[in-house]
N, CA, C and O atoms as a DFTB+ gen file, in Angstrom:
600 C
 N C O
     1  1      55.250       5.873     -24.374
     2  2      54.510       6.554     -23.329
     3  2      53.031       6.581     -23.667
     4  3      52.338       6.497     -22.654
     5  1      52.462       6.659     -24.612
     6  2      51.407       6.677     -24.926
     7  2      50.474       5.544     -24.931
     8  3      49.279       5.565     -24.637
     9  1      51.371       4.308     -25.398
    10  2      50.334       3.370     -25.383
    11  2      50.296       2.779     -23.794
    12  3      49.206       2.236     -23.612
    13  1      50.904       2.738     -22.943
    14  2      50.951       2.803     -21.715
    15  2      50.010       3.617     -21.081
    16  3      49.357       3.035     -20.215
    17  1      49.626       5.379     -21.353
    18  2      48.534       5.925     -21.396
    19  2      47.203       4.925     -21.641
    20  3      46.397       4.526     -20.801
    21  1      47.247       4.700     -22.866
    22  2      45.884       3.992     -23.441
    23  2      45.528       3.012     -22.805
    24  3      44.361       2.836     -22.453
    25  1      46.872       1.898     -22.462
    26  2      46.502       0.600     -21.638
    27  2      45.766       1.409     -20.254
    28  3      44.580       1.377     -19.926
    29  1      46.732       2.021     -19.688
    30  2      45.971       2.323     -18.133
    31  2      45.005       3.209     -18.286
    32  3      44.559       3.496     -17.175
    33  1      44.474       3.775     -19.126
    34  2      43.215       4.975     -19.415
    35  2      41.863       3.483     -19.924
    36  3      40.660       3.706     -19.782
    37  1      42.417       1.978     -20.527
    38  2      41.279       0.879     -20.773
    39  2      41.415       0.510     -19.523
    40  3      40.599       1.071     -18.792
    41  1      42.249      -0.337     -18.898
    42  2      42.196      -0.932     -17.630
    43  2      41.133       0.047     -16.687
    44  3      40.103      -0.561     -16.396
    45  1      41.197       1.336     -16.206
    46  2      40.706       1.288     -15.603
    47  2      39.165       1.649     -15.790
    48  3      38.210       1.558     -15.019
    49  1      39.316       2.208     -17.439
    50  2      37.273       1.949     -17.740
    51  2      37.077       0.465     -17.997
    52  3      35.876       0.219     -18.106
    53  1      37.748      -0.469     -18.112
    54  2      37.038      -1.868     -17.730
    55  2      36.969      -2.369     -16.106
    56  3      36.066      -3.054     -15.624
    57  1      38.053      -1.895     -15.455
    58  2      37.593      -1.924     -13.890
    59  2      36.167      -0.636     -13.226
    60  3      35.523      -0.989     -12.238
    61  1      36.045      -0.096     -13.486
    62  2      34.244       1.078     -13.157
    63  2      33.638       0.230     -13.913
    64  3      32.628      -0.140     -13.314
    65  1      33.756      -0.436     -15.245
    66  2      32.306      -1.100     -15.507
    67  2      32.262      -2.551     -14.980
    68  3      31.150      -2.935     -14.619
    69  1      33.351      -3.470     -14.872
    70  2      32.784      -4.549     -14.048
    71  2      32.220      -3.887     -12.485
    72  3      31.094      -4.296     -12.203
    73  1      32.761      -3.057     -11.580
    74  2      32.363      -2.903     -10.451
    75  2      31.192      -2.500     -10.522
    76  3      30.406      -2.864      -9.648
    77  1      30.728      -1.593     -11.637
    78  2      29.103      -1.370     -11.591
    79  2      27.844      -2.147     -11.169
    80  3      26.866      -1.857     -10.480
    81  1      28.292      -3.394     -11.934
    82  2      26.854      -4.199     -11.590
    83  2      27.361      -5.136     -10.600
    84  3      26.821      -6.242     -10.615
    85  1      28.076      -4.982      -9.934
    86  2      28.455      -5.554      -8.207
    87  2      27.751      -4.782      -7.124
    88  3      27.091      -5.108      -6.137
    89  1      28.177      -3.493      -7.729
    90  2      27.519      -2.475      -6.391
    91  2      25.857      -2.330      -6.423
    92  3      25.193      -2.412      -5.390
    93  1      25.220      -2.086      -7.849
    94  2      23.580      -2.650      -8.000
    95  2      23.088      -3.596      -7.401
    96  3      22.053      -3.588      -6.735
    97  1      24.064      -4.787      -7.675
    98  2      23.495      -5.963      -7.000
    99  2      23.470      -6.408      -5.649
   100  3      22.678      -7.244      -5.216
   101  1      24.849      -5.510      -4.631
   102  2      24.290      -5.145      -3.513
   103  2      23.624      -4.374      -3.024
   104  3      23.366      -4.378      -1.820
   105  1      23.304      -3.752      -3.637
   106  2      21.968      -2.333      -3.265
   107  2      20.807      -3.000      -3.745
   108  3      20.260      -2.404      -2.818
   109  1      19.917      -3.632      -4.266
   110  2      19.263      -4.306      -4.635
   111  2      19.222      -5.967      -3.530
   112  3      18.161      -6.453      -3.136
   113  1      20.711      -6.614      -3.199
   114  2      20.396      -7.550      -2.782
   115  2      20.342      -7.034      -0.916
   116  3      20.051      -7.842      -0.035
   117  1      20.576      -6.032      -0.730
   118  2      20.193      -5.354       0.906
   119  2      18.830      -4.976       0.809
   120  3      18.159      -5.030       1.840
   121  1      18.201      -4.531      -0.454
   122  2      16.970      -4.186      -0.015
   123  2      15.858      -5.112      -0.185
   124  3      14.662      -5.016       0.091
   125  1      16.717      -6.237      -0.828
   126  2      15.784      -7.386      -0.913
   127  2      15.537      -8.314       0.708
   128  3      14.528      -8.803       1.217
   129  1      17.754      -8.210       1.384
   130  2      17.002      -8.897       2.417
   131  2      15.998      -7.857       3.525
   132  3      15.308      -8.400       4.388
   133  1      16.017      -6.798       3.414
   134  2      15.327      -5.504       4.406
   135  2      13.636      -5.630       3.844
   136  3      12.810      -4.813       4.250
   137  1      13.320      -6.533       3.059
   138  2      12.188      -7.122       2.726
   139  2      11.576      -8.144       3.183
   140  3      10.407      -8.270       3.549
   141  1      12.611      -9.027       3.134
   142  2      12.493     -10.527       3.419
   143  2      12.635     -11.050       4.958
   144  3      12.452     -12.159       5.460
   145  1      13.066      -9.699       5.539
   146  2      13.381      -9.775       7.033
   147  2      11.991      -9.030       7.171
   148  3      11.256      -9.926       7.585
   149  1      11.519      -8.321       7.098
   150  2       9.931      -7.471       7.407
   151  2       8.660      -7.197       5.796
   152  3       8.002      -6.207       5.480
   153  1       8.740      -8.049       5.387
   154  2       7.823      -8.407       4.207
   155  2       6.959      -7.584       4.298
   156  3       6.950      -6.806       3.343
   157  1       6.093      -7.383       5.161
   158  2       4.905      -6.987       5.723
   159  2       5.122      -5.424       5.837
   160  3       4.218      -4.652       5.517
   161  1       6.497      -4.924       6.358
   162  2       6.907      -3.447       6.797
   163  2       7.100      -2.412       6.315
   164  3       7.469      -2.415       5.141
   165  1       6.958      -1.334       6.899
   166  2       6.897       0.312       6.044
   167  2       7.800      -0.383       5.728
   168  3       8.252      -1.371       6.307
   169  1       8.319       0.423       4.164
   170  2       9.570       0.799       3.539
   171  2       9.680       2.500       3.542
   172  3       9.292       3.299       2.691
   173  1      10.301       2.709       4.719
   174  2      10.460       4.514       5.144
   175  2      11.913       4.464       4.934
   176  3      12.782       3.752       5.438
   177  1      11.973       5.861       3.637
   178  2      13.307       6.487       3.283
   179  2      14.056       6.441       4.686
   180  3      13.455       6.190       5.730
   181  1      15.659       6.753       4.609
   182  2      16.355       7.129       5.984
   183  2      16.139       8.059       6.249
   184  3      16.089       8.163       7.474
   185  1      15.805       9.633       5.335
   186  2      15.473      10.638       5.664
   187  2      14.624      10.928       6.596
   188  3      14.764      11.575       7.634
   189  1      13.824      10.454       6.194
   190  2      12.376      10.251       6.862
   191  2      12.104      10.719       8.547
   192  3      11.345      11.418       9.217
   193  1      13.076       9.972       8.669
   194  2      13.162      10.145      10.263
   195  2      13.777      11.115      10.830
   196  3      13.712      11.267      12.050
   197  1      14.295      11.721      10.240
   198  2      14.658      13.003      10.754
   199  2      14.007      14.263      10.707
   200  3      14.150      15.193      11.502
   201  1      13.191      14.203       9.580
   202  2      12.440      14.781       8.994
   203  2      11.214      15.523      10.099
   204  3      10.243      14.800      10.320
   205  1      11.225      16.936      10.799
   206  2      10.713      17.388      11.476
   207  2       9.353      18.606      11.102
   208  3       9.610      19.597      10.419
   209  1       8.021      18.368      11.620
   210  2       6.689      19.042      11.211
   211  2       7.258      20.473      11.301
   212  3       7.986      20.953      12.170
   213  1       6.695      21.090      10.082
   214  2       6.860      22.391      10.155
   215  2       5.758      23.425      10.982
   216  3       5.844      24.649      11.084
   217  1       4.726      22.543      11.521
   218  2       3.538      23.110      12.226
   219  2       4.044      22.879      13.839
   220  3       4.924      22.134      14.270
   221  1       3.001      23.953      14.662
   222  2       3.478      23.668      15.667
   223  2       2.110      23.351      16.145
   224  3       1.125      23.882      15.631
   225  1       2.035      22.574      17.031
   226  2       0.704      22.135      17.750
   227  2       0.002      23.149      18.252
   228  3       0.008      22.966      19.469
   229  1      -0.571      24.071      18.017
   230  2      -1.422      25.245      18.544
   231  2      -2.655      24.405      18.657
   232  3      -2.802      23.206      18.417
   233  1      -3.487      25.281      19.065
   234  2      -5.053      24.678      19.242
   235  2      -5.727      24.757      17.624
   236  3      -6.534      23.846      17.440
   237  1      -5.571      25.524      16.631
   238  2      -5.963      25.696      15.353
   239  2      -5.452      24.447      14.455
   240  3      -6.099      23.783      13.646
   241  1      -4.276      24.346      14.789
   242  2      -3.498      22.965      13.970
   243  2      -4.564      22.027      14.452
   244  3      -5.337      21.610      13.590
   245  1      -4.752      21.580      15.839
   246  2      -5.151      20.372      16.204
   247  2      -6.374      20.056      15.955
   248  3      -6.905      18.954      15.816
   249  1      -6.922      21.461      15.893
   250  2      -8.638      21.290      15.739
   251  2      -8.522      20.941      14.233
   252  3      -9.164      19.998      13.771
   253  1      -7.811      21.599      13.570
   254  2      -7.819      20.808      12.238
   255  2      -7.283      19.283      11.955
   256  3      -7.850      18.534      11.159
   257  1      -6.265      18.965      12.613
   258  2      -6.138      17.608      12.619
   259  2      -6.711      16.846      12.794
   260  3      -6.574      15.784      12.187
   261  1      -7.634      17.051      13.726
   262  2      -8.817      16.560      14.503
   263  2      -9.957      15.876      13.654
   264  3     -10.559      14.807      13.753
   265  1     -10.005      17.046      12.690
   266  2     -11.016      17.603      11.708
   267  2     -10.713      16.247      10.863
   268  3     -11.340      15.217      11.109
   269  1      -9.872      16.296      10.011
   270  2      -8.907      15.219       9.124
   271  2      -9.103      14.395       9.374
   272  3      -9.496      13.643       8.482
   273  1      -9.011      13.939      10.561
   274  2      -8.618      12.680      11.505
   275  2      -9.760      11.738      11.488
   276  3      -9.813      10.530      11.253
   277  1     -10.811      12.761      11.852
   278  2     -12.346      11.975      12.070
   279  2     -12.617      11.759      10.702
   280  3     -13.130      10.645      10.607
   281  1     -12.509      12.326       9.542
   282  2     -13.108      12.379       8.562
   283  2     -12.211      10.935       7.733
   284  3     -12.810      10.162       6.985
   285  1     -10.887      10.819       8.019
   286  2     -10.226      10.237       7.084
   287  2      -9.615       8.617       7.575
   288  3      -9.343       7.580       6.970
   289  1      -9.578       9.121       9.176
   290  2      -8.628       8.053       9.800
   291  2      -9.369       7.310      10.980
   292  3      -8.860       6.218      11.234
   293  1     -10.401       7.634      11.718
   294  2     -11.106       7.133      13.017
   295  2     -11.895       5.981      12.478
   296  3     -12.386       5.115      13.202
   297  1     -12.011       6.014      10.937
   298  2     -12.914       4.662      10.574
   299  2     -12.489       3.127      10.920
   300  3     -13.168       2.100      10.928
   301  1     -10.669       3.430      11.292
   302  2      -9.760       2.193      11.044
   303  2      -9.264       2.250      12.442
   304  3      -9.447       1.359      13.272
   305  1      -8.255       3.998      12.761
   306  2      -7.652       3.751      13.728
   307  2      -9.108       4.071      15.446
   308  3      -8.747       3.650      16.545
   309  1     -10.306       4.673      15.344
   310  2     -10.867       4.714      15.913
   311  2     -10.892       5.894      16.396
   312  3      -9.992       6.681      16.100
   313  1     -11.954       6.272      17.261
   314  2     -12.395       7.851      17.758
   315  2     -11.931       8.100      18.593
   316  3     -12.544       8.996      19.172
   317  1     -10.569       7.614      19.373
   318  2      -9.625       7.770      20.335
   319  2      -8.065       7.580      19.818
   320  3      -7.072       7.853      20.493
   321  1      -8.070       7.023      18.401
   322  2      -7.178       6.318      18.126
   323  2      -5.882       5.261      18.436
   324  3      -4.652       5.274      18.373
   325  1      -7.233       4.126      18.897
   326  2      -6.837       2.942      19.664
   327  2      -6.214       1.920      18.823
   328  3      -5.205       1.260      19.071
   329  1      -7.274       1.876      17.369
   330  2      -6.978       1.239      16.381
   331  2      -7.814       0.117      16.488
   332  3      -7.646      -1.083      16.268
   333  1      -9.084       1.036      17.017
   334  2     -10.529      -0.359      17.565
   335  2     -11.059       0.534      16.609
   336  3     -11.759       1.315      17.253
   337  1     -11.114       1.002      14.734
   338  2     -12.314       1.534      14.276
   339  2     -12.885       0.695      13.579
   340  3     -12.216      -0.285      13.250
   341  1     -14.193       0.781      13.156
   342  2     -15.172      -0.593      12.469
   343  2     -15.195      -1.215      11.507
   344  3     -15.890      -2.177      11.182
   345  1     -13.839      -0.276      10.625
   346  2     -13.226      -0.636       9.371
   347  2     -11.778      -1.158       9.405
   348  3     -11.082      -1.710       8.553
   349  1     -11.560      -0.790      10.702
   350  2      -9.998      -1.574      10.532
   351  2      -9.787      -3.363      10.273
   352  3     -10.637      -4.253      10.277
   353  1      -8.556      -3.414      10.094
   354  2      -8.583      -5.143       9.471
   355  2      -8.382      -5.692      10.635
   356  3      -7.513      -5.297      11.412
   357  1      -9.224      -6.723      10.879
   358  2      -8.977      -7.553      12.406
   359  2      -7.727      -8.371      12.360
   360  3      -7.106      -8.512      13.414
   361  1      -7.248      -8.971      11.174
   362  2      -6.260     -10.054      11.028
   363  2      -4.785      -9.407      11.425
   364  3      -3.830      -9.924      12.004
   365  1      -5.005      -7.840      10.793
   366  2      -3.582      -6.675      11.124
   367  2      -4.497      -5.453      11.877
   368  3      -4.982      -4.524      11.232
   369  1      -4.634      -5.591      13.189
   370  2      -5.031      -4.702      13.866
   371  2      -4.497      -2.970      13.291
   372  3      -3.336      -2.855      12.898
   373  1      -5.378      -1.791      13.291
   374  2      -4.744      -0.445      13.158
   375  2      -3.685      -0.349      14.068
   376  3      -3.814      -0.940      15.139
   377  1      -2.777       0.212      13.871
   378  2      -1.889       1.195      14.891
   379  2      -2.579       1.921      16.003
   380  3      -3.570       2.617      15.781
   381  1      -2.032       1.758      17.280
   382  2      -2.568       2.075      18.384
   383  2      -2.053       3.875      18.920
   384  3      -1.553       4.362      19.934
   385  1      -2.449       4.317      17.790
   386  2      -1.670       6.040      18.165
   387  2      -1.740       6.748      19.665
   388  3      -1.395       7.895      19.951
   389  1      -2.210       5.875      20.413
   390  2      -2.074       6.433      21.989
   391  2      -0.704       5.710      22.865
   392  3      -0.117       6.070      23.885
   393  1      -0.509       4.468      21.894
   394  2       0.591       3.815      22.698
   395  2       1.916       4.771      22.670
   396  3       2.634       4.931      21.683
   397  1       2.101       5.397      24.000
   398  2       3.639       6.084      23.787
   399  2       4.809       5.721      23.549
   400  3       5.656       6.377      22.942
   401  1       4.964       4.352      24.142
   402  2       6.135       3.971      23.924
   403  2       6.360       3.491      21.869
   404  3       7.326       2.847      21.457
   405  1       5.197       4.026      20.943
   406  2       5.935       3.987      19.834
   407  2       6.226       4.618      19.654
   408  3       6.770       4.537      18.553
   409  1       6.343       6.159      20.365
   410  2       6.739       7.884      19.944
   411  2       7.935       7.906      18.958
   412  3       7.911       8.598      17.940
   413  1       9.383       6.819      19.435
   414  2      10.722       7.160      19.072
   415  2      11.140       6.379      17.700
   416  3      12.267       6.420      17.206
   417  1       9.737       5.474      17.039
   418  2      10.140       4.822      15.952
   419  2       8.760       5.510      14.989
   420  3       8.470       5.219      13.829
   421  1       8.186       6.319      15.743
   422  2       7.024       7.131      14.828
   423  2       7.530       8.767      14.856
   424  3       6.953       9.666      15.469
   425  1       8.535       8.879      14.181
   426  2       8.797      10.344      14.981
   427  2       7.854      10.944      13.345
   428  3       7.458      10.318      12.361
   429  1       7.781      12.708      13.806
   430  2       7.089      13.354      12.918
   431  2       7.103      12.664      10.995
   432  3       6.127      12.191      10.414
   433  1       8.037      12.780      10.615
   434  2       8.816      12.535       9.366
   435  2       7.608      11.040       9.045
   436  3       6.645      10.982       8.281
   437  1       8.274       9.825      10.136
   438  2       7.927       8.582      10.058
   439  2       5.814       9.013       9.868
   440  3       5.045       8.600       9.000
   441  1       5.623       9.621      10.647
   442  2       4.439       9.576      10.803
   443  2       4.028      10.137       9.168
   444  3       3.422       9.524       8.290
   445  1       4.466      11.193       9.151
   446  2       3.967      12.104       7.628
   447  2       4.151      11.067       6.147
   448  3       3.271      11.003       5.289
   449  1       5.328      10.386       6.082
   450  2       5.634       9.519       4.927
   451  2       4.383       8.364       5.854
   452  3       5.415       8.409       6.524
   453  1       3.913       7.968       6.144
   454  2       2.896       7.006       6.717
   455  2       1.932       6.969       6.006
   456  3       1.571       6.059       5.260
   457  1       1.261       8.393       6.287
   458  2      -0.141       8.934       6.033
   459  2       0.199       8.939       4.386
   460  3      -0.277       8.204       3.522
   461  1       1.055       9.876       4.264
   462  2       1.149      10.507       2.925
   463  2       1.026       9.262       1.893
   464  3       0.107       9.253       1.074
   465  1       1.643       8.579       1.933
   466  2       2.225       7.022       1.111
   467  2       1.453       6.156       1.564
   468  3       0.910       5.687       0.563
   469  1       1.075       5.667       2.419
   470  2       0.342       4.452       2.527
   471  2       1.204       3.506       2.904
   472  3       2.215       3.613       3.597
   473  1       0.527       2.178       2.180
   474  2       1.259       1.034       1.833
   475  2       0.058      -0.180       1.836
   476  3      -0.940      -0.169       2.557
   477  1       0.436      -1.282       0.790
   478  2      -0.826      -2.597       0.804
   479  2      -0.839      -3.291       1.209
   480  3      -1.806      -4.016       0.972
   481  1       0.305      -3.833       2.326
   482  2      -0.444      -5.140       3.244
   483  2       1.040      -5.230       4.257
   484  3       2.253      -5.348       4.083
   485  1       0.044      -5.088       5.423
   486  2      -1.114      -4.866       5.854
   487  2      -1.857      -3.187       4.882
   488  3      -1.154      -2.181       4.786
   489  1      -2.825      -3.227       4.487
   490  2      -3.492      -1.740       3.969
   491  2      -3.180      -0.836       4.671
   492  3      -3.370      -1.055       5.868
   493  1      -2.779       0.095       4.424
   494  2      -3.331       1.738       4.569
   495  2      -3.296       2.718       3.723
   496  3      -2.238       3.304       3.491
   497  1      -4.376       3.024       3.171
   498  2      -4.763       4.162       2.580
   499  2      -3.336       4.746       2.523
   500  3      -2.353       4.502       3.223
   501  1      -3.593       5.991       0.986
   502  2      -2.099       7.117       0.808
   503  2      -2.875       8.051       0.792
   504  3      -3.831       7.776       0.067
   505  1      -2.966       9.298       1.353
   506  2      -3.768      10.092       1.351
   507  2      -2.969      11.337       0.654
   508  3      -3.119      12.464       1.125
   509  1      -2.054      11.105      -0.561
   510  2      -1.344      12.385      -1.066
   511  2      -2.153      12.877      -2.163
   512  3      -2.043      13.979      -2.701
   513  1      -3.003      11.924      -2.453
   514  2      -3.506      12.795      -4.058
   515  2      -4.870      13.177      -3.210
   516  3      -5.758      13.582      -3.960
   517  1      -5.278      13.135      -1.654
   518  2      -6.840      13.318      -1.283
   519  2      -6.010      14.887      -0.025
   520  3      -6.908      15.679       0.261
   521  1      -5.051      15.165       0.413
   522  2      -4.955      16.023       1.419
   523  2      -3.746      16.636       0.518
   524  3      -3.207      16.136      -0.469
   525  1      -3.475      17.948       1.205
   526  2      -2.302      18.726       0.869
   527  2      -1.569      18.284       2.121
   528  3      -2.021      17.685       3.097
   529  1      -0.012      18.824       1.816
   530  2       0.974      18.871       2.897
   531  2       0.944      18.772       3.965
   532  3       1.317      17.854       4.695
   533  1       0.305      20.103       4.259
   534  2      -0.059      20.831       5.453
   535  2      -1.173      20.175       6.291
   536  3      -1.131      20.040       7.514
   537  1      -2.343      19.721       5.347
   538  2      -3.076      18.776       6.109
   539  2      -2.584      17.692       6.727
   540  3      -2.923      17.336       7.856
   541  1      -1.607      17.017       5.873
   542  2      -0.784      15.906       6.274
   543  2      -0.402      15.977       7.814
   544  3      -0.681      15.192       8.721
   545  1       0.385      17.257       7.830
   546  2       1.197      17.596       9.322
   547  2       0.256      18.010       9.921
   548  3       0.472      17.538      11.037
   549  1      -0.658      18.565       9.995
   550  2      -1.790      18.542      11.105
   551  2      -2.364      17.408      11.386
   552  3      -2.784      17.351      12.541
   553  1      -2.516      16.570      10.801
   554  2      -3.185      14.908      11.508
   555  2      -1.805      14.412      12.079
   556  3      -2.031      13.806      13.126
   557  1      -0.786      14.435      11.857
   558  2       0.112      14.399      12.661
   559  2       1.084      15.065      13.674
   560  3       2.200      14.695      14.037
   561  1       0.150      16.444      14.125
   562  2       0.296      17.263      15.162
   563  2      -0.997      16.377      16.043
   564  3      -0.644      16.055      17.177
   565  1      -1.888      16.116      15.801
   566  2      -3.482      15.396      16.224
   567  2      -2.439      13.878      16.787
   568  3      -2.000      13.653      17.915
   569  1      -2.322      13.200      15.748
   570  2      -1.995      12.092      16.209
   571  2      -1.108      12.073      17.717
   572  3      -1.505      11.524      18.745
   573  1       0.223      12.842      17.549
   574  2       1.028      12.920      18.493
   575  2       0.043      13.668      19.623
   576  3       0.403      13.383      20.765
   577  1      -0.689      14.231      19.589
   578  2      -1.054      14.937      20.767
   579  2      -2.014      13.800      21.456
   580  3      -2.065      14.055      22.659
   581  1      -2.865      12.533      21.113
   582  2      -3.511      11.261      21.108
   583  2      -2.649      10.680      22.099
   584  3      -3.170      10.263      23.134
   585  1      -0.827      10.550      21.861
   586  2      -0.078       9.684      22.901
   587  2       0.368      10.918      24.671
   588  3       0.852      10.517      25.729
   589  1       0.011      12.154      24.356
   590  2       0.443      12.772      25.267
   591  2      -1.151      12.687      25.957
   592  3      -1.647      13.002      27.039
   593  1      -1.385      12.395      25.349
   594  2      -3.116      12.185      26.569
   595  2      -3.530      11.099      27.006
   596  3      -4.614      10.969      27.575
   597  1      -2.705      10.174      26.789
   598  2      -2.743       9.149      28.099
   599  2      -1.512       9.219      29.082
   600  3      -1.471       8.489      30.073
């Protein structure tokens, strides 16, 4: 009885360690093709998107977003945020934050990991070690309020 124990107590720690580096290598080889299919593209957690502003758009939020906005973001995305600003890259146009129809693939979350993180090519600035949190979600109470005004 025992060595029967031992056999099936090895068998199955040699079956968890071959399966180990099978399952790495599909987690690794999905995020390679989720690369290779959008090279260029955010890499936004799944969370992300669900992920809802804890601010609510008052007039104080926005004027501060506002605030942020001009100071940090109108150089690229522009003073309407068209994504016509004098620093943006012509070859990868800015993001057009008035276009509504991106509302449902920019939701709050998407927008905040955006700003917050960045990313290098196409560029955008990470603005986590230059704004707090809270600033964060106020340029993105600002931003969203940009697509409800056209």
């Amino acid at each position: 009885m025992r060595k029967s124990t031992l056999l099936f107590a090895a068998t199955a720690s040699l079956v968890s360690l071959l399966a180990m580096p099978r399952a790495h290598a599909t987690g690794a080889a999905n995020a390679a093709l989720q690369t290779a299919a959008n090279p260029n593209g955010w890499q936004i957690p799944e969370n992300a998107r669900d992920e809802k502003s804890p601010l609510t758009a008052t007039p104080a939020v926005l004027k501060k977003g506002k605030s942020i906005y001009d100071s940090k973001c109108q150089k690229c995305h522009g003073p309407q945020g068209k994504g016509d600003g004098p620093d943006g890259d012509s070859e990868h146009k800015p993001a057009d934050l008035t276009d509504a129809s991106r509302a449902t693939r920019n939701t709050d979350g998407v927008l905040f990991y955006k700003v917050w993180n960045g990313r290098q090519d196409p560029k955008m600035p990470a603005f986590k070690s230059e704004l707090g949190k809270d600033d964060v979600w106020a340029v993105v109470e600002y931003a969203k309020s940009l697509r409800k005004a056209q």
